Structures are given as structure tokens and as C-alpha cells.
CSV table of C-alpha atoms in Angstrom, one decimal:
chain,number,residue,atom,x,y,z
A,1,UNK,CA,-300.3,36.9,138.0
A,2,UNK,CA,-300.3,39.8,135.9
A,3,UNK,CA,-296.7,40.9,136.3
A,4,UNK,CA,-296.1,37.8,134.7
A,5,UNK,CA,-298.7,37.6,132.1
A,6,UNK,CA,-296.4,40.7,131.1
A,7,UNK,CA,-293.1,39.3,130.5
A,8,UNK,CA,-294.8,36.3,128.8
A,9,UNK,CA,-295.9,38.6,126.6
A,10,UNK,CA,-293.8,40.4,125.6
A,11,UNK,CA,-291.0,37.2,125.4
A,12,UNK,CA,-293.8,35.4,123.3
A,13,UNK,CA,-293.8,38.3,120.5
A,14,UNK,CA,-290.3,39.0,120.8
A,15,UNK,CA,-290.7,42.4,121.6
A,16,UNK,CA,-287.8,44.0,122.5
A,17,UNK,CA,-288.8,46.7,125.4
A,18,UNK,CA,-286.2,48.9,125.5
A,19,UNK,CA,-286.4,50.1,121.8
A,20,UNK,CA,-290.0,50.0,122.2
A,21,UNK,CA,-289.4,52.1,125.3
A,22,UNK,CA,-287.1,54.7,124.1
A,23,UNK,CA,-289.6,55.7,120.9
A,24,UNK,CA,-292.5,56.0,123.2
A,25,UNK,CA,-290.7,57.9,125.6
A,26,UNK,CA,-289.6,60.3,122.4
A,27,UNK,CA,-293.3,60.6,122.1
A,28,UNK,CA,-294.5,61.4,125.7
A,29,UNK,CA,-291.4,63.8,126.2
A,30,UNK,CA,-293.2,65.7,122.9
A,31,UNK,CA,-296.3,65.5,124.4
A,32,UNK,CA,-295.2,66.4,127.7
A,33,UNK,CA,-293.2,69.4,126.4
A,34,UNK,CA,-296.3,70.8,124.6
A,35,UNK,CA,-298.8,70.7,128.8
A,36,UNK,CA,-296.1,72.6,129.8
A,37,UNK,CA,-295.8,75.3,127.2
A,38,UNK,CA,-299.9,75.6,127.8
A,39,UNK,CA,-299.2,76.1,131.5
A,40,UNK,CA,-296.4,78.7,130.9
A,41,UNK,CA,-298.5,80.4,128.5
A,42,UNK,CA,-301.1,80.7,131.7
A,43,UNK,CA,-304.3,81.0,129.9
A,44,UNK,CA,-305.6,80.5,133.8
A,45,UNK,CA,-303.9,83.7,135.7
A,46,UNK,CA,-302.3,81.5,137.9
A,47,UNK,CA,-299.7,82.6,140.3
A,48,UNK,CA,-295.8,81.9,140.1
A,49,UNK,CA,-296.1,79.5,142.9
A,50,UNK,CA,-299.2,77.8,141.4
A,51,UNK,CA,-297.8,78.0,138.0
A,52,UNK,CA,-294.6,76.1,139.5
A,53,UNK,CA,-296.1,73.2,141.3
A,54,UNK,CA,-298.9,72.4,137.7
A,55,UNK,CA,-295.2,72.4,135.8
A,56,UNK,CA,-293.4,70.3,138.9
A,57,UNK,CA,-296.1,67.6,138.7
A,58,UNK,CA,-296.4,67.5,135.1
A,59,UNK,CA,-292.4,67.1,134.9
A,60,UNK,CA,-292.5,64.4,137.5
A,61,UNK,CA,-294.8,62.2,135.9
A,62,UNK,CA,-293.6,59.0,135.2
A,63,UNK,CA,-294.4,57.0,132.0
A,64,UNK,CA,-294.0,53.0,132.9
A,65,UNK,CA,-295.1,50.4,129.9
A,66,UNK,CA,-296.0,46.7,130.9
A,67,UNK,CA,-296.2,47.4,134.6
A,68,UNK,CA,-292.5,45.8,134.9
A,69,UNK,CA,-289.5,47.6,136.5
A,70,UNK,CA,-286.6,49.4,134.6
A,71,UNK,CA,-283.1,48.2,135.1
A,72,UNK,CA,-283.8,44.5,136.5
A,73,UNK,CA,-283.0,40.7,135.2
A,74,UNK,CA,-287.2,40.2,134.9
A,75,UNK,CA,-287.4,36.8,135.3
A,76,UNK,CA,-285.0,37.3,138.3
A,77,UNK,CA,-287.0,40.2,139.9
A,78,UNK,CA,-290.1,37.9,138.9
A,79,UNK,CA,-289.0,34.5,141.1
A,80,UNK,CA,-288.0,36.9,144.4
A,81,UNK,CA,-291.7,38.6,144.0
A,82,UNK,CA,-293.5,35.7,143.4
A,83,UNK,CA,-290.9,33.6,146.3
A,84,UNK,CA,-293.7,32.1,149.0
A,85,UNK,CA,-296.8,31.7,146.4
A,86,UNK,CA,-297.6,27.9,146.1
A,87,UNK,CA,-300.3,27.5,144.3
A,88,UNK,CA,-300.9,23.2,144.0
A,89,UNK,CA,-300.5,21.4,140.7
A,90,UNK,CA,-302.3,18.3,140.9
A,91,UNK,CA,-305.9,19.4,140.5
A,92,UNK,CA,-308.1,22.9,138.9
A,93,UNK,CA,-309.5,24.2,141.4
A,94,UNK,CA,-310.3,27.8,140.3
A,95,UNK,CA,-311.8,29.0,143.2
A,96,UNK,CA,-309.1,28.0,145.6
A,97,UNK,CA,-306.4,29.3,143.2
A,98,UNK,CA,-308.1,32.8,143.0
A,99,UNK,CA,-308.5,33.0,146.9
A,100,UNK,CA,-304.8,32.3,147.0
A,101,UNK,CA,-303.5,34.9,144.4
A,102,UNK,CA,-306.1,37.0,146.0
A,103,UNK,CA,-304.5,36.8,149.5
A,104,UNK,CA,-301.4,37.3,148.3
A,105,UNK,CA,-301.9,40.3,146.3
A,106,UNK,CA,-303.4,41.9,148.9
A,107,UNK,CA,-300.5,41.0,151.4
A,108,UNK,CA,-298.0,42.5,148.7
A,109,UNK,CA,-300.5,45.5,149.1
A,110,UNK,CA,-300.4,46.3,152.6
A,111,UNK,CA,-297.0,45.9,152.5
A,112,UNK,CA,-296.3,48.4,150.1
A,113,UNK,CA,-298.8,50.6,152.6
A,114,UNK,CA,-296.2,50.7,155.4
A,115,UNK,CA,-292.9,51.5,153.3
A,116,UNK,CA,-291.9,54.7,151.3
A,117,UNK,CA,-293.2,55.9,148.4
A,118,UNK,CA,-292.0,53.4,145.9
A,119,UNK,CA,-289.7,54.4,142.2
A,120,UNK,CA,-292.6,53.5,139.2
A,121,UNK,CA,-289.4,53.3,137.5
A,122,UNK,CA,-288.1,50.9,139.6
A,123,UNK,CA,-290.6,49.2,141.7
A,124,UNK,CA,-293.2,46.7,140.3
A,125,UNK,CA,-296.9,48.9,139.8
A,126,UNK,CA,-299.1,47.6,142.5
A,127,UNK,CA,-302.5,48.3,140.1
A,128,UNK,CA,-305.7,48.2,141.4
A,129,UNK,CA,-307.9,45.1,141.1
A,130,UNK,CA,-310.0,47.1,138.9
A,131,UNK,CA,-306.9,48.1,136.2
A,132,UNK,CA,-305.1,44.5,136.3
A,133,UNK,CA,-307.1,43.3,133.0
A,134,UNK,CA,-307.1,46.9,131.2
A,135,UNK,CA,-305.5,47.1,127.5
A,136,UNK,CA,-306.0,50.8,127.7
A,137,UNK,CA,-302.9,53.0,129.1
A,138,UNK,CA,-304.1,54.4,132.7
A,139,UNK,CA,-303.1,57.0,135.2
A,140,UNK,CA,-301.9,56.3,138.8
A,141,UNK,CA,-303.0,59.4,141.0
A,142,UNK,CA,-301.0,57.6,144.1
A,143,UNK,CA,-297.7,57.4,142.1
A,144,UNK,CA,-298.5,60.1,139.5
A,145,UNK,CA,-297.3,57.2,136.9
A,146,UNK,CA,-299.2,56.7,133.3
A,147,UNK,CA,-299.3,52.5,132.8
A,148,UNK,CA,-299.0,51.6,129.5
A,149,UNK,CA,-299.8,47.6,129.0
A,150,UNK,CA,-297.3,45.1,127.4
A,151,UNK,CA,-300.8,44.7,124.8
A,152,UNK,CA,-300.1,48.1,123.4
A,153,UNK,CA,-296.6,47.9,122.6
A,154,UNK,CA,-297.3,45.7,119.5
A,155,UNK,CA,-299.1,45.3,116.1
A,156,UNK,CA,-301.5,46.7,115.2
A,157,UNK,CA,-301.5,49.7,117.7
A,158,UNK,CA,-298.1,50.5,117.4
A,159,UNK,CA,-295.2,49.9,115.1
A,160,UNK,CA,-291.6,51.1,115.5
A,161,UNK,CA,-291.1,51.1,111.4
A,162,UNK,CA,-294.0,53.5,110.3
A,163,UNK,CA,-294.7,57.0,110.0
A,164,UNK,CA,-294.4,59.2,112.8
A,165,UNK,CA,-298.1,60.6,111.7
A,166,UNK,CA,-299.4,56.9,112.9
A,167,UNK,CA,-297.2,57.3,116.2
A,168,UNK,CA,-298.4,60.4,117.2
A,169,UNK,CA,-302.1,59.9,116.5
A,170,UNK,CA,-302.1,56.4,118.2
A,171,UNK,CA,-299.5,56.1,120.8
A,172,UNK,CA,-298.8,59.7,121.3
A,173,UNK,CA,-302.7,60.5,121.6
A,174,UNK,CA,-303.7,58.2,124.5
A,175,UNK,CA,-300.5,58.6,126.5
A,176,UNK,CA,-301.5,62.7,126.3
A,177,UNK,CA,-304.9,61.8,127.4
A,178,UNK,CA,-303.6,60.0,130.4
A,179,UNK,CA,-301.4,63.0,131.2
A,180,UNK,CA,-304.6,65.5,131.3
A,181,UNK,CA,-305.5,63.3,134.1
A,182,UNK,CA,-302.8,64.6,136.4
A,183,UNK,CA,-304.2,68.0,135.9
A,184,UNK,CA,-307.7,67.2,135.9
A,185,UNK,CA,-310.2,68.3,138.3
A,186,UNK,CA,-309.5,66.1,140.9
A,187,UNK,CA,-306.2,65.1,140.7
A,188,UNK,CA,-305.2,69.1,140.2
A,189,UNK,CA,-305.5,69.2,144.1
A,190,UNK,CA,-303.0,66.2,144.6
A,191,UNK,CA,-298.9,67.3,144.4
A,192,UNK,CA,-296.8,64.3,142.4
A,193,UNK,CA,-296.4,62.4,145.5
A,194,UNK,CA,-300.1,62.2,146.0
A,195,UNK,CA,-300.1,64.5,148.8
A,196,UNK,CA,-302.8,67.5,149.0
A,197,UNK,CA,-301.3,70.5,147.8
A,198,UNK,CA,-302.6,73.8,148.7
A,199,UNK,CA,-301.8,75.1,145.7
A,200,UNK,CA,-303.7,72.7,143.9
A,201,UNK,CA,-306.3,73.5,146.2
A,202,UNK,CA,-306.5,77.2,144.8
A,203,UNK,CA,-306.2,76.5,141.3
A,204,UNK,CA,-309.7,73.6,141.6
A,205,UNK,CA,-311.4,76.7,143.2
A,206,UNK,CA,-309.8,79.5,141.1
A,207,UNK,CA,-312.7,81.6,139.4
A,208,UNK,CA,-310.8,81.1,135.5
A,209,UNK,CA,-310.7,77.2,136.3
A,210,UNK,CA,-314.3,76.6,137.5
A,211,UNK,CA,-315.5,79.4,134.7
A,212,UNK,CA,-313.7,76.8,132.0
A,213,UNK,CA,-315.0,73.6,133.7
A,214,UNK,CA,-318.5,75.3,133.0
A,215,UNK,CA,-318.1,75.4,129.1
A,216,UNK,CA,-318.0,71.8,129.1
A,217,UNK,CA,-321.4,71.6,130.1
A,218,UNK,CA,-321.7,68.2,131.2
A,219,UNK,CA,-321.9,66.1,134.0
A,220,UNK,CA,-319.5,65.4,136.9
A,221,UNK,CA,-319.2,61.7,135.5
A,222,UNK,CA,-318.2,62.6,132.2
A,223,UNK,CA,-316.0,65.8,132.8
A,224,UNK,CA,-312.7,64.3,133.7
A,225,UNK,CA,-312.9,62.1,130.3
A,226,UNK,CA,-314.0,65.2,128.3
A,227,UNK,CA,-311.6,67.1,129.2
A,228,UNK,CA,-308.8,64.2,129.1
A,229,UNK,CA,-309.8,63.3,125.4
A,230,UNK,CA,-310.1,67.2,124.1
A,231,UNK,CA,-306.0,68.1,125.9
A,232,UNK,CA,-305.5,64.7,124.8
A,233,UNK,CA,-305.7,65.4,121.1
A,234,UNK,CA,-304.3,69.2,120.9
A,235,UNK,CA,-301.2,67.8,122.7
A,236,UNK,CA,-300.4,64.7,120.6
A,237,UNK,CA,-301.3,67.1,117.5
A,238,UNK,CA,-298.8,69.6,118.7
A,239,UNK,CA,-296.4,67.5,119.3
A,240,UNK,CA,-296.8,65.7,116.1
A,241,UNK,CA,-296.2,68.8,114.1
A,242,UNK,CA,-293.1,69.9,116.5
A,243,UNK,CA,-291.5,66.7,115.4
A,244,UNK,CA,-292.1,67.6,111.6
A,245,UNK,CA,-290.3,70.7,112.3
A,246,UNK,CA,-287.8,69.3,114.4
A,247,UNK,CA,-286.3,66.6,111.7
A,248,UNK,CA,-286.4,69.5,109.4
A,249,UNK,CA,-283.7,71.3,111.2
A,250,UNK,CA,-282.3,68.8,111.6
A,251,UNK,CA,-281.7,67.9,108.2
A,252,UNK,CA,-283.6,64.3,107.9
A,253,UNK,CA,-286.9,63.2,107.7
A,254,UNK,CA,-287.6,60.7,110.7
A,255,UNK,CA,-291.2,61.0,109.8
A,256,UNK,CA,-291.2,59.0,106.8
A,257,UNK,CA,-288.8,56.0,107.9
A,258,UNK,CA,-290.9,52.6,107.6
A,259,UNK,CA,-294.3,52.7,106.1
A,260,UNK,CA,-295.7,56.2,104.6
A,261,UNK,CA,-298.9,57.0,104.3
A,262,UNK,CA,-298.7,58.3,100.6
A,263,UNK,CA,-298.0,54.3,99.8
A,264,UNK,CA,-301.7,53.4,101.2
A,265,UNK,CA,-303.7,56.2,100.5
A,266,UNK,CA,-303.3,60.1,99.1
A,267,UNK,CA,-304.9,61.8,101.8
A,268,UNK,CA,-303.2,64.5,103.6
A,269,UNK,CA,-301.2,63.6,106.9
A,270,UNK,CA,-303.6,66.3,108.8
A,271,UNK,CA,-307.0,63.7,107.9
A,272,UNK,CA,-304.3,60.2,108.8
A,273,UNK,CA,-303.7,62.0,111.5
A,274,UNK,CA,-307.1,62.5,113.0
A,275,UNK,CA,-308.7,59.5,111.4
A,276,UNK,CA,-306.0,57.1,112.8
A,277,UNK,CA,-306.6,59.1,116.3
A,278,UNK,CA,-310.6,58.3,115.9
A,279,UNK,CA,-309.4,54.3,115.6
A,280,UNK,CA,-309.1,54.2,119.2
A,281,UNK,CA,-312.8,55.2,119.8
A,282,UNK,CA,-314.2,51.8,117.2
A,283,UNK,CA,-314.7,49.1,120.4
A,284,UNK,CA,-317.3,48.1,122.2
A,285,UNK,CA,-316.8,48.2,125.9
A,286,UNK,CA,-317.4,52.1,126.8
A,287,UNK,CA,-320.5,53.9,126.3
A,288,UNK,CA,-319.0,57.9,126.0
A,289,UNK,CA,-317.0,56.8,123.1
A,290,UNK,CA,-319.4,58.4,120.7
A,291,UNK,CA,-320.1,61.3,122.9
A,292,UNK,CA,-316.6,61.9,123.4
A,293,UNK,CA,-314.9,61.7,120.1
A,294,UNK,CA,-317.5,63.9,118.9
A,295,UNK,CA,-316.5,66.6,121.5
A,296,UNK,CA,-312.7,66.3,121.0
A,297,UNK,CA,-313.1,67.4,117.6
A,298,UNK,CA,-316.3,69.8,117.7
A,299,UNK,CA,-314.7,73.4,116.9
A,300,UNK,CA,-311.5,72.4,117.0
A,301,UNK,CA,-309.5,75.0,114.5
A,302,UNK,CA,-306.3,71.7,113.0
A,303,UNK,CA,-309.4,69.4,112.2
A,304,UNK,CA,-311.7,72.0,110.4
A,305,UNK,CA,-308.9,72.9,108.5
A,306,UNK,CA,-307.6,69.6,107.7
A,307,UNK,CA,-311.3,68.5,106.4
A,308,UNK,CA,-312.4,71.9,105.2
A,309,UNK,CA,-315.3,71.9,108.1
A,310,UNK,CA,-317.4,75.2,108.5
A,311,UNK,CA,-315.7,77.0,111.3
A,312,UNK,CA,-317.9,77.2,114.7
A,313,UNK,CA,-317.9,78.7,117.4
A,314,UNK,CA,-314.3,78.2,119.9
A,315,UNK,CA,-313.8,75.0,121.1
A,316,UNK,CA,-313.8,74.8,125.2
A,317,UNK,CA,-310.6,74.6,126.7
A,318,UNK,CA,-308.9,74.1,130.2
A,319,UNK,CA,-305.4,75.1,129.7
């Protein structure tokens, strides 16, 4: 029932999803923009075919927030997809219930096995049982679609009246991280309809991809979330300052509508920046968190210079 935990939701906190969605898809166009700047830049050597089909994925991802479908009456599209589930009223029997949502979740599944690849856009997200209770955005390898829960489009994680340094660093930072994840060492070999691409193929066993991979030193487990959290935060950073310099020329400050920084504290916007970023990583629940948060940061040149670190040694780097 999670499709309609959704809606509730978001009808219970009178959100309103479309402005919601047209700020965050601001954002992960700006984070977007800055992946495909790295891969024109070709740090890699790749070739103009491989090149083209990195850029062709990366364009073709598709950002969907609360797992709903654009351009439908919800509750509408929510009766038709839920037509045929009975689930009896006059007793609790949990066990019964489950088996029945269950059963029909995995009929809706195997469905969706024997029809076209569906539009994230406008198709309901068939999630894995595993994702259906996550508050954290996630990446869809299948659809090549970044989920971002009805949970996170709300106070406290994101506001549509505050600084665009709080944006960035919260918002713009995990939807980033989820994007490295199309490009990541697995999911690099898939094309953006899930298909193995031979391309992709070449660039997993290229000699400058598997020479980066080995910076990281760490272990298969971890690498995909290493390297997710350390793109992660140089895109949303990037992005961040292109958006400074865009309302510039443009003659306004967007940055500072709402809530600005300077009335809560006097740091710089570099430190909110990073320190706002590093709020995601204070849960229980994942054991890296430490690990990688220390990683993302170690050697990397905006932070050091934002908190006057000691400069090390280069940070690792994929792209």
C-alpha cells in the first residue's frame, strides 16, 4: 500500500508536489549538467562512441519523487490500480492481510514483466520489496529512474523558502549521489533501458577506469557507495556555486530568498554548505556512515579551503 501511503502523505501536510517538483528538478538539472561536463572533459580517454552513450544515459535519467505518476488525477489513477484488492474489514488479521497485499503486488509485478518498458514519468514505480519502506532517495538500474520519497519533500530536509546553500547541500547532495550510481561500476555496463551495452562493457574494463577504481582502496561492498558519496558531493558543490553565478547574471539573488544563513549563524556559506551536507550522515541505521563521510571529504581541495585544512595529498576520483 505504499503508493498510497504516498498520496496520504503528501495530502496530510499539504504539500503541493508540483512546486515541490519543479525546485528539485532545478536542482538535479544543476547537478546533472555538472556529470556531464566531467564526462565531456574525459578525464578517462574514452572514445566518441563511449563518450556518447556515458552522456545518453546520464541525460535519460529520470528523476521521480513519491513514486506517484506525473500528469494523472492521483486518487483516480489510485482506485483503477488498486480495482480487484479486497482486503476484509470486520476483523485484524495481519497475517492474512500481508499474504493478500503480498499476492497482489507480485501479480502487479509479473505483469509489468510481460509489457514494455514502462514511462517512470508516467507509470506507477514498481519498487522492490526491499526499497518500499526507504526514506532515503534510490536508484532504479531497470528503469534508470532516481526515487525520491514523499518523506523527503518536507520539513526539515527540505524547504522551498530557504537558501539555496541548504538546497544544494541537502536535496541537491543525495539526488547527485544517486546519479553516480548510473555510472558506477556495475551499472556503467547497463544502457538507460537496462540493456547490456557493449560500450559500457569497455569502459568497466578500460585500463584508466579499473586504474581509478584502485585508488579507492577498498572493498567490492563498499566501492559503489564510496564512489556514489565522493561524485555525490563535487557535483552538488558545483552545481551550488553555478547557481551563485547564474542569479548573478542574471541580475537577482535567488539564493538568499527565504531564510539566510547570515540570520542563524556567521559562518561562511562554503562550511553551511558542507556541514548541512554532513547532516545526512547523523542516523543510526547504516554502518559506512562514518567511513564514508570521512572519505568524501578527505583531500578534497572546496572543503580544505572552506575550513583552512592542511592540504593532502589528491583526492581519488572516477570522472
Amino acid at each position: 500500500m505504499y503508493m498510497a501511503t504516498s498520496l496520504l502523505i503528501a495530502e496530510s501536510r499539504n504539500l503541493n508536489l508540483k512546486n515541490h517538483l519543479e525546485i528539485i528538478e532545478k536542482i538535479f538539472e544543476g547537478v546533472r549538467q555538472q556529470l556531464l561536463l566531467k564526462i565531456q572533459h574525459n578525464r578517462l580517454d574514452l572514445t566518441a562512441e563511449q563518450k556518447d552513450m556515458v552522456s545518453r544515459k546520464v541525460r535519460d535519467t529520470v528523476l521521480n519523487i513519491s513514486k506517484l505518476p506525473e500528469g494523472h488525477n492521483l486518487r483516480e489513477f489510485l482506485f483503477k490500480y488498486y480495482e480487484g484488492l479486497e482486503i476484509p474489514l470486520v476483523d485484524q488479521d495481519f497475517a492474512r492481510d500481508h499474504l493478500i497485499l503480498s499476492q497482489f503486488w507480485n501479480r502487479k509485478h509479473l505483469t509489468k514483466l510481460s509489457q514494455p518498458a514502462p514511462n517512470p514519468k508516467n507509470e506507477f514505480i514498481l519498487t522492490e520489496p526491499n526499497m518500499i519502506e526507504s526514506a532515503e532517495p534510490y536508484y532504479l538500474p531497470q528503469g534508470n529512474v532516481i526515487v525520491v520519497p514523499v518523506d523527503l519533500v518536507q520539513d526539515p530536509f527540505f524547504l522551498l523558502n530557504t537558501h539555496d546553500v541548504f538546497k544544494y547541500s541537502s536535496m541537491g547532495f543525495v539526488l547527485a549521489r544517486e546519479l553516480m550510481h548510473a555510472i558506477d561500476p556495475i551499472n556503467i555496463r547497463f544502457d538507460s533501458e537496462g540493456n547490456l551495452n557493449e560500450a559500457g562493457v569497455e569502459i568497466a574494463n578500460s585500463p584508466r577506469f579499473l586504474e581509478s577504481l584502485q585508488c579507492f582502496n577498498t572493498t567490492d561492498s563498499n566501492i559503489k557507495g564510496l564512489l556514489a558519496h565522493i561524485g555525490g558531493i563535487n557535483l552538488a558543490y558545483s552545481a551550488y556555486l553555478e547557481s551563485i553565478k547564474s542569479s548573478s547574471k542574471n541580475g537577482s539573488d535567488s539564493s538568499v530568498i527565504g531564510v539566510h544563513p547570515n540570520n542563524i549563524t556567521s559562518l561562511p556559506l562554503q562550511q553551511v554548505f558542507f556541514l548541512n551536507a554532513a547532516q545526512s550522515f547523523c542516523r543510526d541505521g547504516l554502518d559506512n556512515n562514518n567511513v564514508w563521510l570521512k572519505e568524501m571529504l578527505y583531500s578534497y581541495f572546496p572543503f580544505d579551503s572552506a575550513f583552512e585544512c592542511f592540504p593532502k595529498e589528491d583526492q581519488c576520483r572516477m570522472w
